[in-house]
PDB file of C-alpha atoms in Angstrom:
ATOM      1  CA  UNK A   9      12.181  -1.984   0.526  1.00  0.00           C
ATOM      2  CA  UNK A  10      13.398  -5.135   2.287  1.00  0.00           C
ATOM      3  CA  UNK A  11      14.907  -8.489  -0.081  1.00  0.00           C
ATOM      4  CA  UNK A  12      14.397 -11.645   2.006  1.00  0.00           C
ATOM      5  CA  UNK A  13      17.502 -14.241   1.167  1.00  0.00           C
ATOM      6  CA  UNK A  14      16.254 -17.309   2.609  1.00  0.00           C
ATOM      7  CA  UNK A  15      19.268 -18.857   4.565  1.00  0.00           C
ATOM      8  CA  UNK A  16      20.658 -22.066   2.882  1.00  0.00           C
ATOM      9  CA  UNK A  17      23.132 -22.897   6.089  1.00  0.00           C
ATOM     10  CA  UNK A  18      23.057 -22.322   9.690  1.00  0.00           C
ATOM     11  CA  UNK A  19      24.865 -20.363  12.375  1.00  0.00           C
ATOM     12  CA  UNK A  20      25.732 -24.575  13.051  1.00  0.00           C
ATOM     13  CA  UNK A  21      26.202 -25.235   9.980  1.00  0.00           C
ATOM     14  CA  UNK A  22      28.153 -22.900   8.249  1.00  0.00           C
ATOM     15  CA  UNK A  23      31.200 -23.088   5.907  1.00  0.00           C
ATOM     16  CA  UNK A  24      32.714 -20.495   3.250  1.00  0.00           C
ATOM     17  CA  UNK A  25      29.559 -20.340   0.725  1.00  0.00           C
ATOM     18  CA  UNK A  26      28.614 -17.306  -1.859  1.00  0.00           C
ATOM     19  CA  UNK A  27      25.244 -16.269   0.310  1.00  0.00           C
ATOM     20  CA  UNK A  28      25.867 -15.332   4.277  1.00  0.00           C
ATOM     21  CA  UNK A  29      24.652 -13.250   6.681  1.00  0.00           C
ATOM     22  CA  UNK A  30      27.710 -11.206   6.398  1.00  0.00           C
ATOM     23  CA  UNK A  31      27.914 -10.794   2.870  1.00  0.00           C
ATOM     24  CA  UNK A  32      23.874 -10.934   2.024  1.00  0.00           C
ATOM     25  CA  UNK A  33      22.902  -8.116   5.098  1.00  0.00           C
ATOM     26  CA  UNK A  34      25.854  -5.306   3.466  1.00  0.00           C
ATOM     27  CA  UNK A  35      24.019  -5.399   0.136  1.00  0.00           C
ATOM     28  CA  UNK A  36      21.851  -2.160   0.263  1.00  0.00           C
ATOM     29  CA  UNK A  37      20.641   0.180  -2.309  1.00  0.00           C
ATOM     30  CA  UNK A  38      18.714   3.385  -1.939  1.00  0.00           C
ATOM     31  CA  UNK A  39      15.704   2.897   0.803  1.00  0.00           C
ATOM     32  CA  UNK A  40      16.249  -0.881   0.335  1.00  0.00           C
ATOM     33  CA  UNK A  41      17.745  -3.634   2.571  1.00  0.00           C
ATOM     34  CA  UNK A  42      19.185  -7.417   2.286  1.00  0.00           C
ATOM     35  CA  UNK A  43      18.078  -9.976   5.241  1.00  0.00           C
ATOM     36  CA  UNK A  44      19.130 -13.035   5.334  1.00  0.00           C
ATOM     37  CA  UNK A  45      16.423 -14.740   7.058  1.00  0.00           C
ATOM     38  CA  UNK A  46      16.943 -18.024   8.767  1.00  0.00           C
ATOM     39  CA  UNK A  47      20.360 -18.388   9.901  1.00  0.00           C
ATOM     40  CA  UNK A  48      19.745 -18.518  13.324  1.00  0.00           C
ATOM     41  CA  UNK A  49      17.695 -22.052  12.626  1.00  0.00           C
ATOM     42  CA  UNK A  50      19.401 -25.132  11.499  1.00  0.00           C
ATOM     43  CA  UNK A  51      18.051 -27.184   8.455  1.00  0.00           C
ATOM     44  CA  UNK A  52      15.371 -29.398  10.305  1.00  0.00           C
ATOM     45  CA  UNK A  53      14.120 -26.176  12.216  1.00  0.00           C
ATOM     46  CA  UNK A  54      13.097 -24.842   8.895  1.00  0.00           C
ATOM     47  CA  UNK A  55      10.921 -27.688   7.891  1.00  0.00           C
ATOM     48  CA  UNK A  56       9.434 -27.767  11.089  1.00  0.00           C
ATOM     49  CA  UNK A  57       8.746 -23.873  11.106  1.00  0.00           C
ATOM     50  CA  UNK A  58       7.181 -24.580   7.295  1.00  0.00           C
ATOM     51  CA  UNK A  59       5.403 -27.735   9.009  1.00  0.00           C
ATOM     52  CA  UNK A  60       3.774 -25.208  11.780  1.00  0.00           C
ATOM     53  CA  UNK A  61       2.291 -23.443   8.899  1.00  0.00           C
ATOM     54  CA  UNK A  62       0.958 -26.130   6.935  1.00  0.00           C
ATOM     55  CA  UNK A  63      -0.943 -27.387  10.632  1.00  0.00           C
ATOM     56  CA  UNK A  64      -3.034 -23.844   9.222  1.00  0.00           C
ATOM     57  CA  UNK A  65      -3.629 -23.999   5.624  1.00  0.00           C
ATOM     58  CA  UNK A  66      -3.076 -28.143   4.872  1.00  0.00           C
ATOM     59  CA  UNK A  67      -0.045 -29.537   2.804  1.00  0.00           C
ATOM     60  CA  UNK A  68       2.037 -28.354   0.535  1.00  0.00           C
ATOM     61  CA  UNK A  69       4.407 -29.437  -2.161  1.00  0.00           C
ATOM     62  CA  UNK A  70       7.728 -28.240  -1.166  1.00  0.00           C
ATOM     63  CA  UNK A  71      10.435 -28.197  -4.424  1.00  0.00           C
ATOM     64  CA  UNK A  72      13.953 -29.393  -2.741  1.00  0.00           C
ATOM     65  CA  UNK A  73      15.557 -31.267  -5.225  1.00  0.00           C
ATOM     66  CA  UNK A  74      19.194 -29.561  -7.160  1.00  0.00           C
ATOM     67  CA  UNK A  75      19.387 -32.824  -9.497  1.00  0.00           C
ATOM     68  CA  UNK A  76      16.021 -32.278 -11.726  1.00  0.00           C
ATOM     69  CA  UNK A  77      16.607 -28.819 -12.123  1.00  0.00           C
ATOM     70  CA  UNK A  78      14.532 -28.282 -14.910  1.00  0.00           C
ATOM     71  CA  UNK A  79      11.124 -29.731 -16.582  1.00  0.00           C
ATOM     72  CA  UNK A  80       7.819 -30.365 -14.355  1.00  0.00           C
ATOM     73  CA  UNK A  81       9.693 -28.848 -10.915  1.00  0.00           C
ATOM     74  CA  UNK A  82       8.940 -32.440  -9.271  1.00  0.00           C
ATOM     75  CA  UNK A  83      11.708 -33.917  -6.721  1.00  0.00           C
ATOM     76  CA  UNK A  84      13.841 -36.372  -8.121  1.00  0.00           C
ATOM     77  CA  UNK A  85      13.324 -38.974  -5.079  1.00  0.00           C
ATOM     78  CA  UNK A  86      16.291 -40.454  -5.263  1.00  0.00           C
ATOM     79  CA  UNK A  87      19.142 -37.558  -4.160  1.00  0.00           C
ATOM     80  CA  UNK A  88      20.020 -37.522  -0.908  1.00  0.00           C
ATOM     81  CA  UNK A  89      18.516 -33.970  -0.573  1.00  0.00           C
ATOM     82  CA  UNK A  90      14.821 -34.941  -1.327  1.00  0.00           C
ATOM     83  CA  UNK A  91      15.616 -38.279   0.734  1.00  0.00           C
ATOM     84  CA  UNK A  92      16.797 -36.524   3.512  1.00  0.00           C
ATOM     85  CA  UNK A  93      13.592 -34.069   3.507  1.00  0.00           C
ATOM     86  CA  UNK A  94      11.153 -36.864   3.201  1.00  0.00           C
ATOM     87  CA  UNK A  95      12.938 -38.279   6.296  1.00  0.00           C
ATOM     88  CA  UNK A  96      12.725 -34.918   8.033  1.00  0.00           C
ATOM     89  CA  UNK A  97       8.690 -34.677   7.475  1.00  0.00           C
ATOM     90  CA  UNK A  98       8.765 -38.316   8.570  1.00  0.00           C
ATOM     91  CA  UNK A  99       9.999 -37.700  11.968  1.00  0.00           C
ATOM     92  CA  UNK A 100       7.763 -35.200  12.534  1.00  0.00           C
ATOM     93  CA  UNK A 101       4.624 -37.648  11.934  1.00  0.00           C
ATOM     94  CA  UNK A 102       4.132 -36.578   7.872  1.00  0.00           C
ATOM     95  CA  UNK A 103       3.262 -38.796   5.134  1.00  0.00           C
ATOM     96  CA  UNK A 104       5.954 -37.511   2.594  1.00  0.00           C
ATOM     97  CA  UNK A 105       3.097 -37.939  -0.327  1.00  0.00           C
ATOM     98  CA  UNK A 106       1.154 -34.417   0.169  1.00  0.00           C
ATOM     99  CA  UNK A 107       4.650 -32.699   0.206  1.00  0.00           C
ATOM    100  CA  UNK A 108       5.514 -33.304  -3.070  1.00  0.00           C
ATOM    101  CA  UNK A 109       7.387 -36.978  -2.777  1.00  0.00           C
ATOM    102  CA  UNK A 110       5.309 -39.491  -3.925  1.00  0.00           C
ATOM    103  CA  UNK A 111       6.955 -42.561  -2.343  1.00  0.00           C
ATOM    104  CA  UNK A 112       5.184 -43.858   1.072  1.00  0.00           C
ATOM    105  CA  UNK A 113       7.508 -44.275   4.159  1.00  0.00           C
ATOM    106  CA  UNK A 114       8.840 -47.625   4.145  1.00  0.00           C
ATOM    107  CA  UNK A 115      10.030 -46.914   0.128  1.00  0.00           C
ATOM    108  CA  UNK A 116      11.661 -43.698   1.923  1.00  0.00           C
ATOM    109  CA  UNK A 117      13.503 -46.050   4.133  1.00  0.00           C
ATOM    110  CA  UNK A 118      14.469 -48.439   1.613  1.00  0.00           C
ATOM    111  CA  UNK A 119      16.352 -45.832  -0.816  1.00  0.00           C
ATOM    112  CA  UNK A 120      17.760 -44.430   2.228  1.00  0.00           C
ATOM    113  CA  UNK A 121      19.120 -47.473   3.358  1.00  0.00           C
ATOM    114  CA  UNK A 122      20.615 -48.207  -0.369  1.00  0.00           C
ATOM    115  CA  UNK A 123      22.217 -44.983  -0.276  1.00  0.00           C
ATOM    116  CA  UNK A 124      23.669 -45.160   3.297  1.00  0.00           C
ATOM    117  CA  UNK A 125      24.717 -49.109   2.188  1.00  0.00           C
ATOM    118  CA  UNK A 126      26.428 -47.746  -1.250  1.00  0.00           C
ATOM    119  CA  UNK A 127      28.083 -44.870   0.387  1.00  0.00           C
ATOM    120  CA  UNK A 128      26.056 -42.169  -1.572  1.00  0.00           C
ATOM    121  CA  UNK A 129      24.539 -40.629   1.779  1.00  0.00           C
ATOM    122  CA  UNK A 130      27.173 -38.671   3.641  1.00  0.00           C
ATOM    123  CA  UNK A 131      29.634 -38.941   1.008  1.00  0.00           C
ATOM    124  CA  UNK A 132      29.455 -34.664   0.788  1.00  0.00           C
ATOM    125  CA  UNK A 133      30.897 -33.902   3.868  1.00  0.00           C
ATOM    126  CA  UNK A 134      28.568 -30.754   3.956  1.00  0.00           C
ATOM    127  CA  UNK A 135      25.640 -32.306   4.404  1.00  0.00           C
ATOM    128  CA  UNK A 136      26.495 -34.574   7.757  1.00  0.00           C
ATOM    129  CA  UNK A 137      25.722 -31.888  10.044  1.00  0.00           C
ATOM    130  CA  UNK A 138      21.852 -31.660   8.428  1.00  0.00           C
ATOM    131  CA  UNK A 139      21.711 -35.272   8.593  1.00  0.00           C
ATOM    132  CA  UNK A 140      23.071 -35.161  12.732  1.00  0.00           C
ATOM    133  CA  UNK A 141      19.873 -32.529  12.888  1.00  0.00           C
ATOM    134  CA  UNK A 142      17.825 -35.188  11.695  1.00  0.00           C
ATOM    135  CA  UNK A 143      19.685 -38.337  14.307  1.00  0.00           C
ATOM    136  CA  UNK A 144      18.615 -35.521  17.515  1.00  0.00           C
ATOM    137  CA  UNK A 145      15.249 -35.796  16.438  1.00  0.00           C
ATOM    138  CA  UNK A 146      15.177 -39.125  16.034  1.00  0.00           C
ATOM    139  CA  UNK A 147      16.311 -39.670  19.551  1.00  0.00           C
ATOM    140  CA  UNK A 148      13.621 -37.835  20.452  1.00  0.00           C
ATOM    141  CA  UNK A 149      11.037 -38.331  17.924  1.00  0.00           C
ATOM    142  CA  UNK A 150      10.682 -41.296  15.926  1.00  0.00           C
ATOM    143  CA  UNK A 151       7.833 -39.945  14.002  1.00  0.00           C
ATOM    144  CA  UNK A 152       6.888 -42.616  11.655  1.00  0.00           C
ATOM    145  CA  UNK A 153      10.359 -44.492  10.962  1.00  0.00           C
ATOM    146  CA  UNK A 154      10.016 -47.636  11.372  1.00  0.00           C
ATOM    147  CA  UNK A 155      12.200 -49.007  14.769  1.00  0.00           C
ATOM    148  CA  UNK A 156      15.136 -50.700  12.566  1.00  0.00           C
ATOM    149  CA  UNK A 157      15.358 -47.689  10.061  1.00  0.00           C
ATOM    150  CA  UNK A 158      15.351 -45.444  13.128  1.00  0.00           C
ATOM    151  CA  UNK A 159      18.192 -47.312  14.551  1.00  0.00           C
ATOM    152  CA  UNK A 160      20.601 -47.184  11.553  1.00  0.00           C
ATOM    153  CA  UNK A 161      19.832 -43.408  11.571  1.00  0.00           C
ATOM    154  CA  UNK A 162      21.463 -43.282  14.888  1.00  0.00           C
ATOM    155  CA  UNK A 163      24.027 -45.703  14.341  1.00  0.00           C
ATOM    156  CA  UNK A 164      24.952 -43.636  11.076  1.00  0.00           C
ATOM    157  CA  UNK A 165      24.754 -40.456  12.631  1.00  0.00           C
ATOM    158  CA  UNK A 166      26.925 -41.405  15.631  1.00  0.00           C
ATOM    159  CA  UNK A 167      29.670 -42.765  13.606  1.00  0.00           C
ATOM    160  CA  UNK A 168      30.199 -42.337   9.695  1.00  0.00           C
ATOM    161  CA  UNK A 169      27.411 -39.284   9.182  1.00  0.00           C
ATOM    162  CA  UNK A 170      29.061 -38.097  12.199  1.00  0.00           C
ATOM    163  CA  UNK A 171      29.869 -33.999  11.238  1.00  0.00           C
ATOM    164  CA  UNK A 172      33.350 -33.238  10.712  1.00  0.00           C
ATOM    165  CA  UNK A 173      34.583 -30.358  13.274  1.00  0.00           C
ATOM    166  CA  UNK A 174      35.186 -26.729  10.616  1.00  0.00           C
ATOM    167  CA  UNK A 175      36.760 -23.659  11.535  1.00  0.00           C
ATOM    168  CA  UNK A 176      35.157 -20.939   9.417  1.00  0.00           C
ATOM    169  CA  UNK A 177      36.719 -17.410   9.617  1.00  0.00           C
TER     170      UNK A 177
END
């Protein structure tokens, strides 16, 4: 009687999108509901909750990536979506490996830094605020980046990553 919509954005992060609390929770049919469950945690918040869970039952491969879409349901490991995940799991003290992206943590680093270098990472202004989620952990946390990688997180995510301010009505 009740359809979960798992939350894509954040009350922090939102912007004019298809799928939002406002539009998903007046869907109803007869005896039936629409959540949309999540909003009220941003991006990172999510992994960690999934992370909690895994502390339980062990690992498991999580399926993030929009640019292989089809075939074996593998991330690509090179969008800035599964980067940015493998990242996330990183600063929470993960090997990215049992999570689905086979590529150890320095090779995380490395394709991060190309794509931060080539302009690639944070050139969709959407994703900044996600990738500020991850620089406040960071601060925090270093998890298992490496000292220099950690510091061009922060240096990114205090200037160009930087969010831009929205106004959503």
């Amino acid at each position: 009687d009740t359809v979960l919509v798992s939350a894509s954005l954040s009350a922090s992060t939102a912007r004019p999108l298809g799928s939002s609390p406002e539009l998903d929770e007046r869907t109803s049919w007869s005896g039936g509901d629409v959540v949309h469950h999540g909003f009220e945690l941003g991006r990172h918040d999510k992994l960690r909750w999934v992370l909690d869970r895994c502390d339980e039952i062990g690992p498991v491969p999580l399926r993030v990536c929009y640019s292989a879409p089809h075939g074996a349901g593998g991330n690509c490991l090179e969008c800035e979506k599964c980067l940015r995940t493998a990242v996330g799991l990183m600063l929470e003290g993960r090997d990215p490996l049992p999570f689905g992206f086979p590529l150890g943590p320095r090779e995380v680093e490395r394709r991060v830094r190309a794509g931060l270098d080539s302009g690639e990472i944070g050139a969709i202004e959407a994703v900044r605020p996600l990738w500020a989620e991850l620089g406040a952990r960071a601060a925090e946390h270093p998890g298992l980046l490496s000292p220099g990688f950690r510091d061009r997180l922060l240096e990114e995510v205090g200037g160009r990553l930087a969010p831009a301010l929205i106004s959503v009505r």
